[in-house]
Tab-separated table of C-alpha atoms and ligand atoms in Angstrom:
chain	number	residue	atom	x	y	z
A	204	MET	CA	94.368	133.010	96.311
A	205	THR	CA	95.722	135.160	93.727
A	206	GLY	CA	99.247	136.260	92.944
A	207	SER	CA	102.269	134.154	92.564
A	208	LEU	CA	103.072	131.647	95.352
A	209	ILE	CA	106.606	129.995	95.369
A	210	ILE	CA	107.416	127.233	97.984
A	211	LEU	CA	111.019	126.045	98.485
A	212	THR	CA	111.429	122.714	100.474
A	213	GLY	CA	114.415	120.938	102.012
A	214	ALA	CA	115.033	117.795	103.783
A	215	GLY	CA	113.083	118.684	106.746
A	216	ILE	CA	109.775	118.233	104.978
A	217	SER	CA	110.700	114.551	104.337
A	218	ALA	CA	112.067	113.893	107.907
A	219	ASP	CA	108.547	112.968	109.143
A	220	SER	CA	108.433	110.300	106.398
A	221	GLY	CA	111.610	108.783	107.767
A	222	LEU	CA	114.247	110.185	105.390
A	223	ALA	CA	117.225	111.569	106.955
A	224	THR	CA	118.118	115.343	106.930
A	225	PHE	CA	121.708	116.353	106.027
A	226	ARG	CA	122.762	118.751	108.917
A	227	ASP	CA	120.777	117.639	112.022
A	228	ALA	CA	122.812	116.010	114.697
A	229	ASP	CA	121.997	112.501	113.221
A	230	GLY	CA	121.856	113.899	109.708
A	231	MET	CA	123.563	112.258	106.583
A	232	TRP	CA	126.634	114.432	106.640
A	233	SER	CA	127.299	113.352	110.247
A	234	LYS	CA	127.518	109.754	109.018
A	235	PHE	CA	129.038	110.270	105.584
A	236	ASN	CA	131.695	112.566	104.112
A	237	TRP	CA	130.067	114.520	101.313
A	238	GLN	CA	133.371	115.280	99.861
A	239	ASP	CA	133.650	111.423	99.094
A	240	LEU	CA	130.060	111.101	97.794
A	241	ALA	CA	128.512	114.290	96.492
A	242	THR	CA	131.008	115.939	94.197
A	243	PRO	CA	132.092	115.394	90.570
A	244	GLU	CA	135.558	114.766	91.817
A	245	ALA	CA	134.372	111.974	94.149
A	246	PHE	CA	132.575	110.260	91.241
A	247	ALA	CA	135.681	110.490	89.022
A	248	ARG	CA	137.739	109.007	91.827
A	249	ASP	CA	135.462	106.199	92.922
A	250	PRO	CA	132.278	105.905	90.883
A	251	GLN	CA	131.350	102.589	92.365
A	252	GLN	CA	131.232	104.010	95.949
A	253	VAL	CA	129.096	107.039	94.748
A	254	HIS	CA	126.768	104.694	93.033
A	255	ALA	CA	126.375	102.528	96.147
A	256	PHE	CA	125.587	105.582	98.205
A	257	TYR	CA	122.738	106.670	95.811
A	258	ASN	CA	121.664	103.140	95.134
A	259	ALA	CA	120.913	102.668	98.786
A	260	ARG	CA	119.132	105.960	99.142
A	261	ARG	CA	117.069	105.066	95.983
A	262	ALA	CA	116.139	101.747	97.364
A	263	GLN	CA	114.961	103.387	100.450
A	264	LEU	CA	112.327	105.283	98.621
A	265	SER	CA	110.237	102.143	98.392
A	266	ASP	CA	110.013	101.909	102.225
A	267	VAL	CA	108.792	105.525	102.743
A	268	ALA	CA	105.597	107.545	101.918
A	269	PRO	CA	104.559	111.159	101.691
A	270	ASN	CA	103.497	112.639	104.896
A	271	ASP	CA	100.750	115.292	105.745
A	272	ALA	CA	103.064	118.212	104.908
A	273	HIS	CA	103.627	116.828	101.324
A	274	ARG	CA	99.778	116.313	101.010
A	275	ALA	CA	99.010	119.661	102.215
A	276	LEU	CA	101.300	121.345	99.552
A	277	ALA	CA	99.601	119.327	96.805
A	278	LYS	CA	96.151	120.483	97.981
A	279	LEU	CA	97.516	124.123	98.351
A	280	GLU	CA	98.725	123.933	94.718
A	281	ARG	CA	95.305	122.683	93.354
A	282	ASP	CA	93.337	125.319	95.464
A	283	TRP	CA	95.680	128.166	94.555
A	284	MET	CA	95.705	127.477	90.812
A	285	ALA	CA	91.915	126.866	90.826
A	286	ALA	CA	91.466	130.317	92.256
A	287	GLY	CA	93.573	131.634	89.356
A	288	GLY	CA	96.868	132.118	91.172
A	289	GLN	CA	100.447	131.018	89.880
A	290	PHE	CA	102.121	128.295	91.967
A	291	LEU	CA	105.588	126.821	91.891
A	292	LEU	CA	107.216	124.322	94.183
A	293	VAL	CA	110.917	124.267	94.101
A	294	THR	CA	112.600	121.384	96.098
A	295	GLN	CA	116.061	120.783	97.077
A	296	ASN	CA	115.159	117.338	97.829
A	297	VAL	CA	115.883	114.416	95.591
A	298	ASP	CA	113.281	112.054	96.810
A	299	ASP	CA	109.950	111.534	94.920
A	300	LEU	CA	107.696	112.329	97.755
A	301	HIS	CA	106.225	115.560	96.384
A	302	GLU	CA	105.259	113.826	93.153
A	303	ARG	CA	103.855	110.852	94.988
A	304	SER	CA	101.551	113.221	97.009
A	305	GLY	CA	100.241	114.866	93.802
A	306	SER	CA	102.425	117.925	93.440
A	307	LYS	CA	102.669	118.872	89.663
A	308	ASN	CA	104.277	122.363	89.240
A	309	LEU	CA	107.458	121.020	90.639
A	310	ILE	CA	111.208	121.722	90.055
A	311	HIS	CA	113.787	119.475	91.583
A	312	MET	CA	116.764	121.963	91.579
A	313	HIS	CA	119.229	119.383	92.955
A	314	GLY	CA	118.090	116.451	90.642
A	315	GLU	CA	116.192	113.180	91.443
A	316	LEU	CA	117.263	109.929	92.931
A	317	THR	CA	114.888	108.147	90.590
A	318	LYS	CA	116.778	109.252	87.428
A	319	MET	CA	120.124	108.526	85.846
A	320	ARG	CA	122.076	110.559	83.158
A	321	CYS	CA	124.688	109.575	80.654
A	322	VAL	CA	127.824	111.772	80.853
A	323	HIS	CA	128.640	111.035	77.178
A	324	CYS	CA	125.365	111.796	75.451
A	325	ASP	CA	123.287	113.615	78.327
A	326	TYR	CA	120.541	110.860	77.961
A	327	VAL	CA	118.269	110.884	81.084
A	328	ASP	CA	116.100	108.081	82.101
A	329	VAL	CA	114.343	106.414	85.112
A	330	ALA	CA	116.984	104.581	87.000
A	331	PHE	CA	115.059	101.279	86.991
A	332	GLU	CA	117.818	99.330	88.764
A	333	ALA	CA	120.867	99.888	90.859
A	334	LEU	CA	123.386	101.864	88.889
A	335	SER	CA	126.967	100.769	88.296
A	336	THR	CA	129.816	101.431	86.068
A	337	ASP	CA	128.893	98.198	84.049
A	338	LEU	CA	125.449	99.400	83.032
A	339	PRO	CA	125.488	100.650	79.437
A	340	CYS	CA	123.694	103.902	78.448
A	341	LEU	CA	120.398	102.827	76.851
A	342	ASN	CA	120.904	105.543	74.143
A	343	CYS	CA	124.617	105.594	73.200
A	344	ARG	CA	125.224	101.978	74.394
A	345	ARG	CA	128.515	102.930	76.046
A	346	ALA	CA	129.482	101.597	79.478
A	347	ASP	CA	130.883	103.365	82.349
A	348	VAL	CA	129.038	106.668	81.469
A	349	LEU	CA	125.956	106.540	83.740
A	350	ARG	CA	125.798	108.762	86.929
A	351	PRO	CA	122.983	109.646	89.332
A	352	ASP	CA	120.831	112.588	87.966
A	353	ILE	CA	121.781	114.549	91.067
A	354	VAL	CA	123.344	118.039	91.373
A	355	TRP	CA	126.623	117.725	93.260
A	356	PHE	CA	128.321	120.327	95.249
A	357	GLY	CA	130.127	122.651	92.806
A	358	GLU	CA	127.676	121.922	90.021
A	359	MET	CA	124.891	124.242	88.714
A	360	PRO	CA	121.379	123.580	90.176
A	361	MET	CA	118.739	122.589	87.566
A	362	GLN	CA	116.250	125.066	85.943
A	363	MET	CA	117.581	128.146	87.660
A	364	ASP	CA	116.426	130.442	84.724
A	365	MET	CA	112.811	129.369	85.506
A	366	ILE	CA	113.242	129.812	89.301
A	367	MET	CA	114.775	133.179	89.041
A	368	GLU	CA	112.058	134.283	86.633
A	369	ALA	CA	109.318	133.095	88.970
A	370	LEU	CA	110.978	134.907	91.998
A	371	GLU	CA	110.916	138.263	90.165
A	372	SER	CA	107.064	138.170	90.287
A	373	CYS	CA	106.604	136.402	93.564
A	374	THR	CA	103.929	137.810	95.886
A	375	LEU	CA	104.238	134.975	98.605
A	376	PHE	CA	107.272	132.830	99.333
A	377	ALA	CA	107.535	130.032	101.924
A	378	ALA	CA	110.743	128.070	102.881
A	379	ILE	CA	109.919	124.781	104.539
A	380	GLY	CA	112.363	122.302	106.240
A	381	THR	CA	115.661	123.797	104.933
A	382	SER	CA	118.514	125.039	107.007
A	383	GLY	CA	119.303	127.910	104.542
A	384	THR	CA	122.987	127.013	104.458
A	385	VAL	CA	123.286	126.110	100.671
A	386	TYR	CA	123.250	128.708	97.895
A	387	PRO	CA	121.564	129.600	95.576
A	388	ALA	CA	118.366	128.286	97.429
A	389	ALA	CA	119.445	130.052	100.692
A	390	GLY	CA	119.171	133.362	98.835
A	391	PHE	CA	115.739	132.736	97.340
A	392	ALA	CA	113.979	134.561	100.194
A	393	ASP	CA	116.113	137.718	99.721
A	394	LEU	CA	115.122	137.736	96.049
A	395	ALA	CA	111.463	137.068	96.797
A	396	ARG	CA	111.344	139.984	99.344
A	397	GLN	CA	113.158	142.391	96.733
A	398	ALA	CA	110.096	141.572	94.482
A	399	GLY	CA	107.763	142.646	97.160
A	400	ALA	CA	106.871	139.214	98.440
A	401	ARG	CA	105.687	138.163	101.934
A	402	CYS	CA	108.224	135.620	103.247
A	403	VAL	CA	107.330	132.743	105.497
A	404	GLU	CA	109.706	130.199	107.068
A	405	ILE	CA	108.369	126.906	108.371
A	406	ASN	CA	111.063	124.882	110.317
A	407	LEU	CA	111.530	122.720	113.297
A	408	ASP	CA	113.830	125.475	114.714
A	409	ALA	CA	115.076	129.031	113.881
A	410	THR	CA	117.769	128.990	111.108
A	411	ASP	CA	120.698	131.324	110.087
A	412	ILE	CA	118.234	132.956	107.630
A	413	SER	CA	115.130	133.285	109.883
A	414	THR	CA	115.760	137.091	110.367
A	415	GLY	CA	115.014	137.515	106.609
A	416	PHE	CA	111.503	136.245	106.894
A	417	ASP	CA	108.195	138.283	107.827
A	418	GLU	CA	106.857	135.261	109.749
A	419	CYS	CA	108.524	132.075	111.301
A	420	LEU	CA	106.377	128.980	112.279
A	421	THR	CA	108.248	126.435	114.123
A	422	GLY	CA	107.351	122.760	114.677
A	423	ARG	CA	107.240	119.508	112.711
A	424	ALA	CA	106.417	120.088	109.001
A	425	SER	CA	103.738	117.427	109.130
A	426	ASP	CA	102.009	119.460	111.934
A	427	THR	CA	102.773	123.068	110.885
A	428	VAL	CA	102.308	122.853	107.108
A	429	PRO	CA	98.791	121.487	107.087
A	430	ASN	CA	97.852	124.203	109.440
A	431	TRP	CA	99.544	126.901	107.703
A	432	VAL	CA	97.718	125.865	104.383
A	433	ALA	CA	94.361	125.714	106.195
A	434	GLY	CA	94.841	129.164	107.411
A	435	LEU	CA	96.044	130.391	104.093
A	436	CYS	CA	92.806	128.925	102.390
A	437	GLU	CA	90.749	130.733	104.963
A	438	THR	CA	92.414	134.208	104.971
A	439	THR	CA	93.560	134.601	101.297
A	440	PRO	CA	90.802	135.958	99.004
B	581	LIG	N1	109.835	119.488	110.293
B	581	LIG	C1	110.381	120.750	109.818
B	581	LIG	N2	111.669	120.943	109.735
B	581	LIG	C2	112.554	120.007	110.066
B	581	LIG	C3	112.209	118.716	110.550
B	581	LIG	C4	110.775	118.544	110.629
B	581	LIG	N3	110.312	117.337	110.986
B	581	LIG	N4	113.264	118.041	110.822
B	581	LIG	C5	114.329	118.958	110.517
B	581	LIG	N5	113.946	119.964	110.137
B	581	LIG	C6	114.640	121.176	109.619
B	581	LIG	C7	116.053	121.232	110.274
B	581	LIG	O1	115.956	122.106	111.555
B	581	LIG	C8	116.882	121.962	109.327
B	581	LIG	O2	116.772	123.383	109.455
B	581	LIG	O3	115.053	120.877	108.292
B	581	LIG	C9	116.252	121.530	107.986
B	581	LIG	C10	117.129	120.498	107.318
B	581	LIG	O4	118.307	121.102	106.993
B	581	LIG	P1	119.481	120.365	106.101
B	581	LIG	O5	119.669	119.057	106.714
B	581	LIG	O6	120.585	121.265	105.889
B	581	LIG	O7	118.737	120.179	104.608
B	581	LIG	P2	118.599	121.084	103.401
B	581	LIG	O8	118.374	122.594	103.996
B	581	LIG	O9	117.581	120.539	102.552
B	581	LIG	O10	119.933	120.954	102.674
B	581	LIG	C11	120.038	121.674	101.518
B	581	LIG	O11	122.266	120.731	101.172
B	581	LIG	O12	123.688	118.735	101.330
B	581	LIG	C12	122.932	119.598	100.398
B	581	LIG	O13	122.025	118.894	98.492
B	581	LIG	C13	121.820	118.782	99.670
B	581	LIG	O14	119.577	119.604	99.128
B	581	LIG	C14	120.471	119.514	100.197
B	581	LIG	C15	121.021	120.882	100.594
């Protein structure tokens, strides 16, 4: 268990915890119009509608729990780093299930449902209650300046410098539960392969980027990920 392991997760890893994915038949974007809810323009047009969408998703977090896939990745991080390897978990998910299962070396490249950000002074804090345009920023005290700390379509994902630097020295890359339709995350496997990494895809079904992987494991993440982690711990020196 040496070398640099990078894992990218998407909505599919949280599906078995009861959180909707985005592009499955019953996914979020089949019920809601992302152009009205997940863009800076939508927030400027109707902030209360956007707040209501994220407030409902944030409230749902207290009704769900990590599943065996989240727990397996937290164990893999501990074992991999205890053996002297480098480990980074990059998630596109904005839920808090990776943290709640014990993952530490974690980047939320699309932001976090549990946080809020002031558009005036950039203050970030825990969104301890439902957000609204009436709630003042705790730092600059202005009203009508708080937004969900979420990366919307058209915005730059978070901590990309750290992610790109890690991909340059990656030896093993796994993409779990992501459709591979949204860049830059959908291009991470190509970058890892260019660095000489072995690339593994774990998904319910094949995706548009499956051909770019050395190995594709299909099935529900809460089944396939613990099995993959167990196999990795047995076979990797
Ligand atoms: N186990 C494993 N994979 C699953 C499961 C499951 N139980 N259920 C669904 N999947 C797979 C689907 O087959 C699909 O390939 O998870 C993937 C989910 O794809 P999307 O819904 O597109 O979610 P994601 O790839 O995370 O979307 C990326 O798009 O809308 C934006 O910001 C949003 O972060 C999100 C980004």
